N, CA, C and O atoms as a DFTB+ gen file, in Angstrom:
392 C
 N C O
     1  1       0.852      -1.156       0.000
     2  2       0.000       0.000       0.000
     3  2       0.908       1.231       0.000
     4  3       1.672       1.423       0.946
     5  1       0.841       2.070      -1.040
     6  2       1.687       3.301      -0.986
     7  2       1.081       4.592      -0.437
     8  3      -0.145       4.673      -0.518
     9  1       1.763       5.639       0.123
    10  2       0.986       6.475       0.541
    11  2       0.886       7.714      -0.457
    12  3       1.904       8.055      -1.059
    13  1      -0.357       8.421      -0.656
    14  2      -0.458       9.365      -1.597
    15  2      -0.104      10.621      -0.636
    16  3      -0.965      10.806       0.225
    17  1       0.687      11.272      -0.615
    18  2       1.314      12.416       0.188
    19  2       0.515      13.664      -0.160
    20  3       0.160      14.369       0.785
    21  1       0.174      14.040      -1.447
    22  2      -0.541      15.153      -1.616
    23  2      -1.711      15.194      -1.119
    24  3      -2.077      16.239      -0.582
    25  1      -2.922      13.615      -1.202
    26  2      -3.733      13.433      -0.747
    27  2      -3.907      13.693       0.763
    28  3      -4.733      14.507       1.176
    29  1      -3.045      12.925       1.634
    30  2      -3.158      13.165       2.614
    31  2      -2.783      14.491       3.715
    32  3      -3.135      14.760       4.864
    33  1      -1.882      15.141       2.703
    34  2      -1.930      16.842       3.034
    35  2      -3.338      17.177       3.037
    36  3      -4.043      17.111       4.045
    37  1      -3.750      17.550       1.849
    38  2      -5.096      18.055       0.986
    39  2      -6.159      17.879       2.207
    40  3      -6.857      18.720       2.771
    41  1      -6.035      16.573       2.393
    42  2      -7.748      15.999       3.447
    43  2      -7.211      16.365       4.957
    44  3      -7.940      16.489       5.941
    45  1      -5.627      16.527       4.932
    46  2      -5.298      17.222       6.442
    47  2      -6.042      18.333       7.029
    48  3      -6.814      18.588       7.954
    49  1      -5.233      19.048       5.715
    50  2      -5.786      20.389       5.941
    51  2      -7.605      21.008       5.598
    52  3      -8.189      21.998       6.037
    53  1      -7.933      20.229       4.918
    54  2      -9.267      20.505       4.941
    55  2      -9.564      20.016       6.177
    56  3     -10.609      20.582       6.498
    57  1      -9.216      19.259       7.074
    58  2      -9.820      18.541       8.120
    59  2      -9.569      19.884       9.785
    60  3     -10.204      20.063      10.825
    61  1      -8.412      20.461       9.216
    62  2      -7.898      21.783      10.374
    63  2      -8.855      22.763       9.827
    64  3      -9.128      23.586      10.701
    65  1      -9.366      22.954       8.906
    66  2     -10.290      24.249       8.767
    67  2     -11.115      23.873       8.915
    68  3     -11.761      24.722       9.529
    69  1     -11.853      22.791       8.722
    70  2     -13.558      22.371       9.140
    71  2     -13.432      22.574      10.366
    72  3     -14.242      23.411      10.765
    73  1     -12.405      21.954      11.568
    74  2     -12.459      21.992      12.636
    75  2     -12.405      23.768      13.301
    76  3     -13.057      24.274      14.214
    77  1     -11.497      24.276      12.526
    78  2     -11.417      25.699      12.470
    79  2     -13.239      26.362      12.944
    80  3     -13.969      26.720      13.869
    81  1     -13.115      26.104      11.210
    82  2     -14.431      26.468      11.117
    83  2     -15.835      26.426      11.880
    84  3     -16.624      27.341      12.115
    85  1     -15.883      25.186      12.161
    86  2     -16.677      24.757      13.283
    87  2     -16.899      25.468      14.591
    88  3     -17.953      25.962      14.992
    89  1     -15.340      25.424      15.387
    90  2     -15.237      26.115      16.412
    91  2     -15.619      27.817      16.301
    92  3     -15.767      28.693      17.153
    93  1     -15.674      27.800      15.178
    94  2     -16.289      29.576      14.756
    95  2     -17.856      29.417      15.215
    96  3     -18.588      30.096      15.934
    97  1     -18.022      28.264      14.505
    98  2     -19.563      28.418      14.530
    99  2     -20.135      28.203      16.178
   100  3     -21.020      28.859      16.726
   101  1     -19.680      27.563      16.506
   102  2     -19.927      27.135      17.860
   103  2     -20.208      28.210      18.901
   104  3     -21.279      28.525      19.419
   105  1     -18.644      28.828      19.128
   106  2     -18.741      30.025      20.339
   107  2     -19.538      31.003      19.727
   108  3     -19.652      31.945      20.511
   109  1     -20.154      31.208      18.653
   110  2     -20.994      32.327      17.878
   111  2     -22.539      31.770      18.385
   112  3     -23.361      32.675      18.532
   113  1     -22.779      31.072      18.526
   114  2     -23.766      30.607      19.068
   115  2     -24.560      29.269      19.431
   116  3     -24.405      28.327      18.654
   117  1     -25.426      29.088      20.580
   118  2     -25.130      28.231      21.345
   119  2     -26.180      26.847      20.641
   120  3     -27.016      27.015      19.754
   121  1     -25.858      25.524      21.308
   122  2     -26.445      24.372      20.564
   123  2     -26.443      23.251      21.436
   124  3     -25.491      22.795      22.068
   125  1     -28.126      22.692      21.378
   126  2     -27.892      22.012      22.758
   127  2     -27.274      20.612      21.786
   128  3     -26.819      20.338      20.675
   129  1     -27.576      20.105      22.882
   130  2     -26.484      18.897      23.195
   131  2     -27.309      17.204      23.273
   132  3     -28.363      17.260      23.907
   133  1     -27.004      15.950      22.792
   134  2     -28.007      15.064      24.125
   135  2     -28.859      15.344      24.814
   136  3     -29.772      15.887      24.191
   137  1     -29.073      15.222      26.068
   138  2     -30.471      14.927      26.778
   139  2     -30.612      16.348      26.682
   140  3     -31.815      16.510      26.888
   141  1     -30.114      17.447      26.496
   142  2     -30.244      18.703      26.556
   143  2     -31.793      19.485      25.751
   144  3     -32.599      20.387      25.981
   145  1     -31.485      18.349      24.628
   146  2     -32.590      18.925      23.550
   147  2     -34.078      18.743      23.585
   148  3     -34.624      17.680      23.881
   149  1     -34.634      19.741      23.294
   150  2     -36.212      19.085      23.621
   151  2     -36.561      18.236      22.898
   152  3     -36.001      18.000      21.828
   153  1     -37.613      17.575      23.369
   154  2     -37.627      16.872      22.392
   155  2     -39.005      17.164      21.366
   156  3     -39.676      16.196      21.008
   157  1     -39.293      18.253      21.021
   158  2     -40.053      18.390      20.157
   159  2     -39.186      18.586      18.801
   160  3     -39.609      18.504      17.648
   161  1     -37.725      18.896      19.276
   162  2     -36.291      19.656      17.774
   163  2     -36.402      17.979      17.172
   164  3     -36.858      17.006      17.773
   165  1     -35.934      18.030      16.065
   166  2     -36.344      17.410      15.384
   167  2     -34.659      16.600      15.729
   168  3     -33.617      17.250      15.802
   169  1     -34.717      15.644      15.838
   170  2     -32.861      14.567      16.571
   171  2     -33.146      12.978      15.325
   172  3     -33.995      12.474      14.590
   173  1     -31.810      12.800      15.800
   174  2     -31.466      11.314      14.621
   175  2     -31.515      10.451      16.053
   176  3     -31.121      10.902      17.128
   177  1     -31.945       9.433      15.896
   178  2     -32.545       8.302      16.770
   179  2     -30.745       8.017      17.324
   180  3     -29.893       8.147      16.445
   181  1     -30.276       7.645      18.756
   182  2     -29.265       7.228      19.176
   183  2     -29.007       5.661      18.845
   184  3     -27.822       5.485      19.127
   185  1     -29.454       4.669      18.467
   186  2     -29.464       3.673      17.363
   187  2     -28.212       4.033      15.984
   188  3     -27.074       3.672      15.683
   189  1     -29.383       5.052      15.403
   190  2     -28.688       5.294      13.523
   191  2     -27.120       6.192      13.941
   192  3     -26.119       6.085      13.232
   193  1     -27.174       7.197      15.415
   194  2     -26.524       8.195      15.273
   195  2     -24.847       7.433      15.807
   196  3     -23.714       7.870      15.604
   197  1     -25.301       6.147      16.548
   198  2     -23.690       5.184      17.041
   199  2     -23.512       4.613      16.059
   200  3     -22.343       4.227      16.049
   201  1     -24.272       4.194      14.781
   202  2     -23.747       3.321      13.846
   203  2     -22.699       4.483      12.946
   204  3     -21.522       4.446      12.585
   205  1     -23.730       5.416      12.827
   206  2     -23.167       6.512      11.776
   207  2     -21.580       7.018      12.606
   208  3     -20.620       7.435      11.958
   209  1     -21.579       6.923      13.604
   210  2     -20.174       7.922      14.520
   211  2     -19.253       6.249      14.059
   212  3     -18.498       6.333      13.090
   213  1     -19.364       4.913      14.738
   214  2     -18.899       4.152      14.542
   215  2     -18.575       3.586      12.983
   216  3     -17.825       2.627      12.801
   217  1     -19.118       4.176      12.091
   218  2     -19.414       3.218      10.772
   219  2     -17.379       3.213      10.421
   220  3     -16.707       2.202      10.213
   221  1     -17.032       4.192      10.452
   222  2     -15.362       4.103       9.960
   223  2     -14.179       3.272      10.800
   224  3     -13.023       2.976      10.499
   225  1     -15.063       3.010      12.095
   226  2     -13.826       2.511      12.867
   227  2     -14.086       0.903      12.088
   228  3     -13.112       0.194      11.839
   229  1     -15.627       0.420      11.726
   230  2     -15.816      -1.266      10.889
   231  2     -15.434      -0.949       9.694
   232  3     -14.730      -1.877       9.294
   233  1     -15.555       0.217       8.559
   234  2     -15.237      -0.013       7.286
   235  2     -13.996       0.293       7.098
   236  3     -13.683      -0.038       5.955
   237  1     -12.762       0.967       7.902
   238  2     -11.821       1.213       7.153
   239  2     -10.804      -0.265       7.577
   240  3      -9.707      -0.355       7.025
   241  1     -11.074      -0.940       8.179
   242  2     -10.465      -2.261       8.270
   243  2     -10.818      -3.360       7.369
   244  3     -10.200      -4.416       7.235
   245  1     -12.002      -2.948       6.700
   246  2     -12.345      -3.877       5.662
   247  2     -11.418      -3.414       4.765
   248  3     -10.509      -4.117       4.325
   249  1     -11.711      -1.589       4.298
   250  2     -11.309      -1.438       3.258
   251  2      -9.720      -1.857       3.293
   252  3      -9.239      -2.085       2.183
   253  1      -8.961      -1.969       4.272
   254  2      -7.513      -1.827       3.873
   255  2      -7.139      -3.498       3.756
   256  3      -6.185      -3.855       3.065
   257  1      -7.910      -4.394       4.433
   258  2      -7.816      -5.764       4.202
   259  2      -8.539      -6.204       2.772
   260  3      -8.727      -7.396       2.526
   261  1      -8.975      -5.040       1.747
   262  2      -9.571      -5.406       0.311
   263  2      -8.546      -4.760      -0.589
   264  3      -8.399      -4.971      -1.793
   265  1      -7.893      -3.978       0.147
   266  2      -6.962      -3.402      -0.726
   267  2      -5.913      -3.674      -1.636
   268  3      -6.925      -4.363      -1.764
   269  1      -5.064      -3.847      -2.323
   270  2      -4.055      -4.136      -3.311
   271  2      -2.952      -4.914      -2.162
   272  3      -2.396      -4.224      -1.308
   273  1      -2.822      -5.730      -2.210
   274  2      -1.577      -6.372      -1.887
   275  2      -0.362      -6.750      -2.886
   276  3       0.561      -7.544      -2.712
   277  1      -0.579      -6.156      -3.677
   278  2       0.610      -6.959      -4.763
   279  2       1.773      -6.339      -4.385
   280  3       2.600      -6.885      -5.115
   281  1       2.271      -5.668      -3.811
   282  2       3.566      -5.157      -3.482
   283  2       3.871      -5.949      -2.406
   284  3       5.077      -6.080      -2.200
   285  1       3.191      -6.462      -1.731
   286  2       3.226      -6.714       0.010
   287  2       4.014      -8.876      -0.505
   288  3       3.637      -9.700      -1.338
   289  1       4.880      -8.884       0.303
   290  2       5.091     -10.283       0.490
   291  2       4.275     -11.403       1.184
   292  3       3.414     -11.074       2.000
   293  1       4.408     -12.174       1.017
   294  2       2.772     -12.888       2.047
   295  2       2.833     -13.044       3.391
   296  3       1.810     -13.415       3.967
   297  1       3.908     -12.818       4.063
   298  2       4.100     -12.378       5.498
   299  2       3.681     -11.104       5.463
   300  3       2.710     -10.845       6.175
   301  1       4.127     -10.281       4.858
   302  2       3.487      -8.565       5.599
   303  2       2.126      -8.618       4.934
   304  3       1.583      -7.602       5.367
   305  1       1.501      -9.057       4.349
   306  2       0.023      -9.338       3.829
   307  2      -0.591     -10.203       5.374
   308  3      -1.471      -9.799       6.133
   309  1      -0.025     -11.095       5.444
   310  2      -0.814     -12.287       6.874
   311  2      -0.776     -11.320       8.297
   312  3      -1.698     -11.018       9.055
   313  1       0.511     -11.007       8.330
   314  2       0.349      -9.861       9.241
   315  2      -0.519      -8.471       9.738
   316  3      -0.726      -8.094      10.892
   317  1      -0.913      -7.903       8.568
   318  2      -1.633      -7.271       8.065
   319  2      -3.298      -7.575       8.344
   320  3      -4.147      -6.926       8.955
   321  1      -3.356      -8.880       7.597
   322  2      -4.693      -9.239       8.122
   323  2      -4.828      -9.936       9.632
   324  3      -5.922      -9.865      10.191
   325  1      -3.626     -10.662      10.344
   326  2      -3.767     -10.344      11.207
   327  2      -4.077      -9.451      12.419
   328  3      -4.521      -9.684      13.543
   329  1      -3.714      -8.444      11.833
   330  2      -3.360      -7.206      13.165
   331  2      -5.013      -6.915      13.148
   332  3      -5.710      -6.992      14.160
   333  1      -5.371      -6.665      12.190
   334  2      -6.523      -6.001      11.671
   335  2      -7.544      -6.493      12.233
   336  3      -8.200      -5.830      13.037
   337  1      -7.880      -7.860      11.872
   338  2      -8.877      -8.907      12.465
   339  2      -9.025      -9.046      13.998
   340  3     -10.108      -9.152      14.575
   341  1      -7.719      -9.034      14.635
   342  2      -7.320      -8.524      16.224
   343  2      -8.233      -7.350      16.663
   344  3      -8.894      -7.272      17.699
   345  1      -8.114      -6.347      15.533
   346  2      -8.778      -4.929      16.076
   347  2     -10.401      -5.217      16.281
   348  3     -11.054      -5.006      17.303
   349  1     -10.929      -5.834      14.842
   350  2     -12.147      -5.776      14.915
   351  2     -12.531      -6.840      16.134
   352  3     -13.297      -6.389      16.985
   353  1     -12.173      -7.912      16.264
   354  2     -12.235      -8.579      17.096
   355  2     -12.585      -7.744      18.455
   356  3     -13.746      -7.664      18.856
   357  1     -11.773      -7.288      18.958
   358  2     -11.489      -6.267      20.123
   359  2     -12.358      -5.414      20.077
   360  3     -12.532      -4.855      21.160
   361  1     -13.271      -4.920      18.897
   362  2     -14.214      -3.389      18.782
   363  2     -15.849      -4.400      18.501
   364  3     -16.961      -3.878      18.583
   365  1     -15.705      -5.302      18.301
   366  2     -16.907      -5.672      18.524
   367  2     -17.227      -6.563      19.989
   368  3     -18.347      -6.748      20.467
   369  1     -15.754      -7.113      20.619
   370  2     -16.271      -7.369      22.121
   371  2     -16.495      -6.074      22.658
   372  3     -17.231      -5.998      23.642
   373  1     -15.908      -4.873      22.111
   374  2     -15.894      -4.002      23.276
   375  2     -17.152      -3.720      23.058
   376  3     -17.700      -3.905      24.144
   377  1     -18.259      -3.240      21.976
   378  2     -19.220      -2.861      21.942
   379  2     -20.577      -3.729      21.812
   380  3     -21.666      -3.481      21.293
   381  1     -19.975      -5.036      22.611
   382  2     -21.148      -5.767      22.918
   383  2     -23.033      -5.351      23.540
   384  3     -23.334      -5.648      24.697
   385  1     -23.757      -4.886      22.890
   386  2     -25.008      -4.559      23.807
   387  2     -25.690      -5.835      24.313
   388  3     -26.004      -6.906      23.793
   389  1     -25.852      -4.990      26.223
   390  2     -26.320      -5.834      26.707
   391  2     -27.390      -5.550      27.298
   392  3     -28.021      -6.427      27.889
């Protein structure tokens, strides 16, 4: 897997000005929160809203275990899907509902 350097500048820095940005919006004015909100405001069900916050920590382990291996030797490939499978392993005991 090679790394695209411009790319990952590019989405850096867009990622420091959203955050930028954000924090503009924020102290400019105020926004409730969780249990804060009435509930007549119109909210995304806490169900859809943990899948949606969680959805990247399950897909980007797929995606990098679908990814191009042809550079990779079949030890740093096994490894690879090792480590990985470890993680998810670990993120779905941790988020067992009980």
């Amino acid at each position: 897997m090679r790394c695209l350097v411009s790319a990952v500048s590019s989405l850096s820095w867009a990622l420091v000005l959203g955050g930028a940005a954000n924090l503009l919006r924020q102290t400019r004015r105020q926004t409730l929160y969780g249990r804060y909100t009435p509930a007549e405001r119109r909210c995304c069900p806490a169900g859809a809203a943990w899948l949606l916050q969680e959805a990247p920590s399950f897909l980007l382990p797929l995606l990098l275990l679908s990814g191009d291996s042809s550079g990779d030797s079949s030890g740093d490939s096994a490894g690879r899907t090792l480590l990985l499978c470890t993680f998810m392993l670990h993120y779905f005991y941790r988020s067992e509902v009980t």
